[in-house]
XYZ file of C-alpha atoms in Angstrom:
446
model
C -11.098 -17.062 -24.677
C -13.479 -18.333 -22.801
C -15.922 -15.062 -20.754
C -18.642 -16.529 -18.236
C -20.733 -12.864 -17.895
C -23.706 -13.439 -16.166
C -25.236 -9.874 -16.989
C -28.106 -12.076 -19.295
C -30.110 -13.618 -15.822
C -32.511 -12.492 -13.904
C -32.867 -9.737 -11.856
C -32.852 -11.025 -9.100
C -29.493 -13.746 -10.038
C -26.130 -11.254 -9.893
C -28.261 -9.231 -6.471
C -27.543 -13.128 -5.607
C -24.305 -13.353 -6.576
C -22.961 -10.302 -4.730
C -25.356 -11.497 -1.687
C -22.768 -14.909 -1.114
C -19.814 -13.279 -1.744
C -20.029 -10.504 0.920
C -21.360 -13.458 3.171
C -18.050 -14.755 2.650
C -15.570 -11.784 2.477
C -17.813 -10.972 6.021
C -17.215 -13.886 7.185
C -13.420 -13.768 6.504
C -13.093 -10.601 8.168
C -15.105 -12.088 11.239
C -12.648 -15.162 11.924
C -10.058 -13.400 11.514
C -10.790 -11.083 14.837
C -10.219 -7.642 12.119
C -11.330 -5.156 15.458
C -11.678 -1.682 15.071
C -10.288 -2.119 11.375
C -13.406 -4.467 10.660
C -15.177 -3.906 7.342
C -18.702 -4.130 8.456
C -22.032 -3.924 6.777
C -21.863 -0.748 7.986
C -19.092 -0.242 5.566
C -19.223 -2.710 2.949
C -19.371 -1.687 -1.202
C -23.380 -1.316 -1.203
C -26.127 -2.502 1.304
C -28.818 -4.628 0.275
C -30.393 -2.715 -1.792
C -27.301 -1.902 -4.397
C -26.570 2.002 -2.188
C -23.471 3.373 -0.997
C -23.429 2.923 2.492
C -21.918 6.056 4.462
C -19.805 4.839 6.735
C -18.255 7.631 8.227
C -19.134 8.352 10.911
C -18.954 4.819 12.134
C -15.564 4.477 11.585
C -14.708 7.890 13.216
C -16.610 6.338 16.293
C -14.015 3.595 15.589
C -10.935 5.110 15.833
C -11.544 7.604 18.751
C -12.563 4.446 21.012
C -9.523 2.222 19.810
C -7.292 6.077 20.150
C -8.465 6.584 23.598
C -7.693 2.947 24.413
C -4.608 3.149 23.397
C -3.360 7.264 24.069
C -0.715 6.983 27.632
C -2.092 8.286 30.703
C -0.283 10.566 31.470
C 2.393 13.469 30.524
C 4.966 11.908 29.089
C 8.408 12.387 29.364
C 10.713 14.682 25.692
C 13.896 13.355 25.161
C 14.974 16.705 22.645
C 17.625 15.390 20.411
C 19.368 18.687 20.520
C 19.519 17.665 23.893
C 21.853 14.773 22.705
C 24.728 16.569 20.824
C 22.546 16.504 17.272
C 23.859 20.183 15.443
C 21.769 20.212 12.091
C 24.856 21.281 10.595
C 25.061 18.696 7.931
C 27.623 16.417 9.823
C 25.775 12.468 11.205
C 24.138 13.053 13.766
C 22.715 9.509 13.800
C 25.036 8.982 17.400
C 22.669 11.360 19.100
C 18.378 10.411 18.006
C 20.921 6.662 18.564
C 21.228 8.277 22.703
C 17.911 10.240 22.713
C 15.864 7.540 21.460
C 17.152 4.685 23.530
C 15.851 6.507 26.856
C 12.640 7.279 25.164
C 12.644 3.411 24.767
C 13.970 2.796 29.253
C 10.691 5.283 30.434
C 7.288 5.669 30.855
C 6.019 6.994 27.533
C 8.990 8.723 26.128
C 9.146 11.231 22.860
C 11.822 11.517 20.923
C 11.403 15.619 19.457
C 12.999 16.390 16.262
C 12.645 20.068 16.200
C 11.914 22.329 13.561
C 13.454 24.964 11.669
C 16.599 22.262 11.035
C 17.909 19.082 8.742
C 19.173 16.499 10.558
C 21.561 14.254 8.270
C 21.532 10.431 9.152
C 23.594 6.959 8.327
C 21.702 3.554 8.563
C 20.188 3.324 11.941
C 18.037 0.967 13.809
C 15.496 2.254 16.562
C 15.094 -1.424 18.163
C 12.467 -2.847 21.022
C 10.982 -3.498 22.783
C 10.111 -1.038 24.660
C 8.951 -0.220 28.198
C 5.682 1.243 27.559
C 4.913 3.787 24.853
C 6.596 5.784 21.951
C 6.939 8.009 19.377
C 8.875 9.996 17.707
C 8.148 13.311 16.784
C 9.439 14.441 14.137
C 9.036 18.456 13.437
C 11.703 19.614 11.111
C 14.429 17.518 8.486
C 15.684 14.287 8.623
C 17.908 13.478 5.252
C 19.815 10.504 4.517
C 23.476 10.423 4.443
C 24.291 10.517 0.779
C 27.781 8.339 1.148
C 27.105 4.691 -0.415
C 29.979 3.665 1.280
C 27.589 4.325 4.721
C 25.519 1.714 3.847
C 28.231 -1.056 2.712
C 26.255 -3.115 5.698
C 23.230 -2.992 4.952
C 21.590 -2.414 1.563
C 18.390 -2.481 1.668
C 17.529 -0.173 5.217
C 18.155 3.798 5.824
C 15.855 4.119 8.815
C 14.441 0.619 11.182
C 12.211 -0.107 13.613
C 11.875 -3.185 14.587
C 10.383 -4.540 17.577
C 8.299 -2.214 19.179
C 4.968 -1.828 20.065
C 2.186 1.110 20.817
C 4.886 3.225 18.776
C 3.302 6.799 16.746
C 5.381 8.633 14.386
C 4.552 11.799 13.379
C 4.853 15.796 14.178
C 4.557 17.233 10.275
C 8.194 16.973 9.805
C 9.975 15.458 6.394
C 11.761 12.420 6.114
C 13.845 12.736 3.352
C 15.427 10.145 1.363
C 18.221 11.840 -0.626
C 17.479 9.358 -3.440
C 18.576 11.278 -6.568
C 22.027 9.462 -6.459
C 21.084 5.238 -6.214
C 18.717 6.882 -8.785
C 21.349 7.284 -10.835
C 23.107 3.988 -10.598
C 19.782 2.268 -10.986
C 19.718 -0.645 -14.195
C 16.071 1.014 -14.353
C 17.657 3.546 -15.577
C 21.713 3.142 -16.586
C 21.203 -0.404 -17.902
C 24.817 -1.115 -18.720
C 24.599 -0.711 -14.751
C 23.980 -4.509 -12.911
C 20.627 -4.421 -11.088
C 21.634 -3.979 -7.373
C 19.704 -3.364 -3.890
C 18.444 0.109 -3.074
C 17.838 0.713 0.348
C 14.096 1.859 1.808
C 13.835 5.056 3.497
C 12.139 3.715 6.704
C 11.097 0.398 7.900
C 8.203 -0.325 10.537
C 8.844 -3.743 11.178
C 7.150 -6.896 13.782
C 5.758 -3.367 14.971
C 2.004 -3.732 16.100
C -0.155 -1.281 17.062
C 1.262 1.554 15.035
C 0.449 5.302 14.247
C 1.932 6.957 11.594
C 0.490 10.305 11.179
C 1.263 13.812 9.667
C 4.784 13.293 7.933
C 5.946 14.133 4.189
C 8.050 11.364 2.998
C 9.830 12.497 -0.311
C 13.057 10.973 -2.599
C 13.624 7.685 -0.954
C 16.570 6.187 -2.552
C 14.227 2.707 -2.631
C 10.698 2.310 -1.412
C 10.053 5.063 1.221
C 8.162 3.021 2.956
C 7.386 -0.701 4.153
C 5.245 -2.201 6.849
C 6.382 -5.713 7.539
C 5.116 -8.180 10.121
C 3.068 -5.485 11.863
C -0.661 -6.330 13.149
C -2.976 -3.664 13.866
C -1.448 -0.206 11.969
C -3.018 3.489 11.117
C -1.162 5.201 8.422
C -2.896 8.510 7.841
C -2.269 12.167 5.931
C 1.056 11.031 4.569
C 2.588 12.714 2.032
C 4.793 10.712 -0.237
C 6.511 12.923 -2.881
C 9.343 11.353 -5.629
C 10.491 12.517 -9.453
C 7.612 10.070 -11.945
C 10.648 8.230 -13.360
C 12.292 7.927 -10.212
C 12.933 4.276 -9.923
C 11.481 1.086 -7.827
C 9.566 4.398 -5.521
C 7.026 2.857 -4.152
C 4.637 4.708 -2.091
C 4.344 2.995 0.361
C 4.616 -1.797 0.686
C 3.171 -4.239 3.593
C 4.023 -7.712 3.755
C 2.621 -10.474 6.354
C 0.950 -7.524 8.474
C -2.976 -7.226 9.055
C -5.323 -4.727 10.279
C -4.068 -1.714 8.022
C -5.560 0.767 7.317
C -4.041 3.964 5.346
C -6.476 6.832 5.394
C -6.608 10.391 3.658
C -2.263 10.424 1.460
C -1.477 11.597 -1.007
C 0.798 10.034 -2.906
C 2.918 10.701 -6.258
C 6.117 8.568 -7.024
C 8.066 6.512 -9.515
C 6.014 3.262 -9.159
C 2.951 1.888 -6.930
C 1.527 4.085 -4.840
C 0.124 1.245 -2.731
C 1.665 -1.833 -3.049
C 0.284 -5.299 -1.226
C 1.506 -8.516 -1.054
C 1.305 -12.238 0.347
C 0.783 -12.727 3.876
C -1.284 -9.990 4.041
C -5.055 -9.550 5.162
C -7.432 -7.675 6.528
C -5.710 -3.629 4.535
C -8.358 -0.604 3.972
C -7.058 2.074 2.050
C -8.854 5.195 1.747
C -9.361 8.930 0.519
C -5.802 7.867 -1.504
C -4.713 10.476 -4.028
C -2.438 8.801 -6.512
C 0.127 9.624 -9.174
C 2.433 9.657 -10.662
C 3.384 5.869 -10.297
C 2.253 2.362 -10.926
C -1.506 2.570 -9.718
C -2.209 0.820 -6.329
C -0.692 -3.169 -6.895
C -1.865 -6.663 -5.436
C 1.450 -8.570 -6.155
C 3.333 -9.153 -7.630
C 2.560 -12.576 -6.283
C 3.641 -16.311 -6.464
C 7.577 -15.240 -8.389
C 9.518 -18.655 -8.432
C 6.818 -20.678 -8.122
C 6.365 -19.083 -4.209
C 2.665 -19.570 -2.310
C 0.980 -15.988 -1.856
C -1.963 -15.302 -0.079
C -3.419 -12.182 0.179
C -7.004 -11.962 1.734
C -9.691 -8.553 2.677
C -8.631 -5.926 0.847
C -10.539 -2.998 0.175
C -9.778 0.908 -1.645
C -12.875 2.848 -1.282
C -12.728 6.749 -2.286
C -9.099 7.122 -4.384
C -8.474 9.412 -7.472
C -5.801 8.038 -9.639
C -4.326 10.522 -12.652
C -1.528 9.838 -15.264
C -0.801 6.350 -13.436
C 0.101 4.013 -15.591
C -2.200 1.125 -14.189
C -5.232 2.244 -12.362
C -5.759 -0.785 -10.047
C -3.676 -4.281 -10.074
C -3.909 -7.203 -9.140
C -0.469 -8.920 -11.357
C 0.863 -12.515 -9.886
C 4.075 -14.812 -11.813
C 2.951 -18.522 -13.561
C 4.270 -20.237 -11.572
C 3.050 -19.789 -7.991
C -0.253 -21.038 -5.750
C -1.846 -19.486 -3.067
C -4.916 -16.699 -3.799
C -5.303 -13.443 -3.746
C -9.073 -13.067 -2.508
C -12.581 -10.901 -0.798
C -11.191 -7.501 -2.975
C -13.080 -4.641 -3.331
C -12.716 -1.605 -5.639
C -14.692 1.258 -4.777
C -15.830 4.446 -6.297
C -11.990 5.602 -7.521
C -12.203 8.209 -10.191
C -9.276 8.075 -12.935
C -7.740 10.343 -15.354
C -5.240 10.059 -18.229
C -4.480 5.613 -16.933
C -2.818 3.394 -18.949
C -4.520 0.103 -17.503
C -7.760 1.503 -14.937
C -7.895 -1.753 -14.673
C -5.816 -4.870 -15.131
C -5.845 -8.517 -13.505
C -2.772 -10.149 -14.605
C -1.672 -13.507 -14.039
C 0.938 -13.856 -16.217
C 3.300 -11.250 -15.181
C 6.634 -11.584 -16.330
C 9.248 -9.058 -15.164
C 12.175 -9.725 -16.157
C 14.610 -9.934 -20.014
C 14.158 -13.171 -20.208
C 10.714 -15.209 -21.936
C 9.056 -16.637 -19.080
C 7.236 -20.314 -19.796
C 3.564 -21.449 -19.631
C 3.374 -22.606 -16.679
C 0.731 -25.092 -14.780
C -0.636 -24.016 -11.612
C -1.355 -20.523 -10.830
C -2.341 -17.682 -7.960
C -6.000 -18.481 -7.966
C -8.373 -15.295 -8.461
C -11.483 -14.828 -6.966
C -14.346 -12.908 -5.250
C -13.030 -9.136 -6.772
C -14.985 -6.250 -6.779
C -15.155 -3.279 -9.425
C -17.402 -0.719 -8.213
C -18.504 2.819 -9.120
C -14.916 3.405 -11.127
C -14.844 6.125 -13.251
C -13.231 8.018 -16.198
C -10.657 8.359 -18.554
C -8.352 5.896 -20.238
C -5.049 6.294 -22.084
C -4.754 2.682 -24.058
C -6.790 0.945 -25.765
C -7.334 -0.977 -23.459
C -9.285 -0.432 -21.043
C -10.192 -2.840 -18.783
C -7.558 -6.311 -19.056
C -8.745 -9.607 -17.120
C -5.534 -11.637 -18.581
C -6.050 -14.957 -15.783
C -4.570 -18.431 -16.349
C -6.559 -21.025 -18.213
C -5.222 -23.829 -15.843
C -6.549 -21.548 -12.710
C -9.485 -18.902 -13.908
C -10.052 -15.772 -12.160
C -13.215 -16.592 -10.345
C -16.013 -14.669 -8.943
C -15.201 -11.488 -10.700
C -18.109 -8.400 -10.746
C -18.460 -5.297 -12.736
C -20.768 -2.806 -11.192
C -21.187 0.122 -12.999
C -17.969 1.102 -14.671
C -17.666 3.000 -16.937
C -14.051 4.479 -18.778
C -13.879 6.564 -21.880
C -11.213 7.032 -24.363
C -8.317 10.063 -22.835
C -8.837 11.706 -26.875
C -11.631 12.277 -28.270
C -11.686 10.782 -31.453
C -10.451 7.816 -29.986
C -11.843 4.262 -29.133
C -11.638 2.177 -26.328
C -12.329 -2.031 -25.653
C -11.619 -4.668 -22.652
C -9.800 -7.641 -23.328
C -11.117 -10.804 -21.013
C -8.896 -14.484 -20.858
C -10.351 -17.099 -18.951
C -12.564 -15.088 -16.341
C -15.549 -16.116 -14.311
C -17.494 -12.503 -14.926
C -20.358 -10.697 -13.602
C -21.538 -7.353 -14.503
C -24.047 -4.829 -13.117
C -25.610 -1.837 -13.568
C -23.464 0.035 -16.181
C -20.467 -1.282 -18.205
C -18.113 0.068 -20.572
C -15.755 -1.619 -22.129
C -17.784 -4.986 -21.993
C -15.683 -7.821 -23.463
C -16.745 -8.968 -26.967
């Protein structure tokens, strides 16, 4: 076991370590030209005096400026799906939605309106760009997936897709219902006698830049609820993502190959990761998140099948976890390459969480054992700050890092866990990690 601790150094030394980490973090962000999503010195984890900064007013100002810059300048044209033949009578309304979308996409500042107090059923559907100008999908009613699996024979991976649409808003206060119970019953994770097959993601945004997804409810996805893929400049806010805790693979929000992503003020309660961030993602920020049930917030998995993976500049700030199987997790497969770096988890409360803090460089999600390999995804510059709560497992803090590529620059500041049940004890397990401790840290590595 390798644990390189810095706690016994002089009082100024840990501060110097943090300054170096944050300098690296800020420099990386500035080089990536993150724009209004930048983690500036006003909203980083703590200032040079070790105090938490109030970045709310600074952040609101940035959002206001961006909204003014990206808002349409004139009254939009509204295209009600009912006017194109949608009936909301239990039969398929896909054709009417397609017609309304094409009109909105080809108009100047078009809006597709899905009226409230109605339930529309859709087969797999793709809303494609490029569009002439700004487009809004205003979902005030309910959109529900076709329950017939035969409707997905051409593409089992997707239900609703938005592809190559710039300056898109999807909002309206309505519900997107994946109608996923039949898919869950046929999952190999529910019935191990069945073969493992893909199931559709409820909503996928592919190559959609300057995207806003706001004020919507996602429920009971067939598999993942919302994927952000190959997108730049995204705000996802005021969302409720809900599925039973035993629903398989129903991640809430999945970010892949995307950058400058804001996920804000959302409640996510599903059967898998509340938020998952995988390779190709950078400048991702999740703020004011309520998570549970589910598997917590995960970076990864990364490096499967000896692949290269890169994730950088991630911040999770102000989150609450309740009854989740993990809290904040980084997971990588042996044999991979690349990095996960410049990551901050701060201001987090956990209750009855099984693995509150975990880095697992030996992740193995398969039936047969994974053989030890020499290469690994390098994990570095990870800060855990002001995280408190109760652990439902004996090991509350676990760093299971690679012998050949140990975790570097891992910092704990004011991290304090207690056992969920009185009379129990908890511990930390730390393998192959270069660790810094500042303030109260409990449990400690032994």
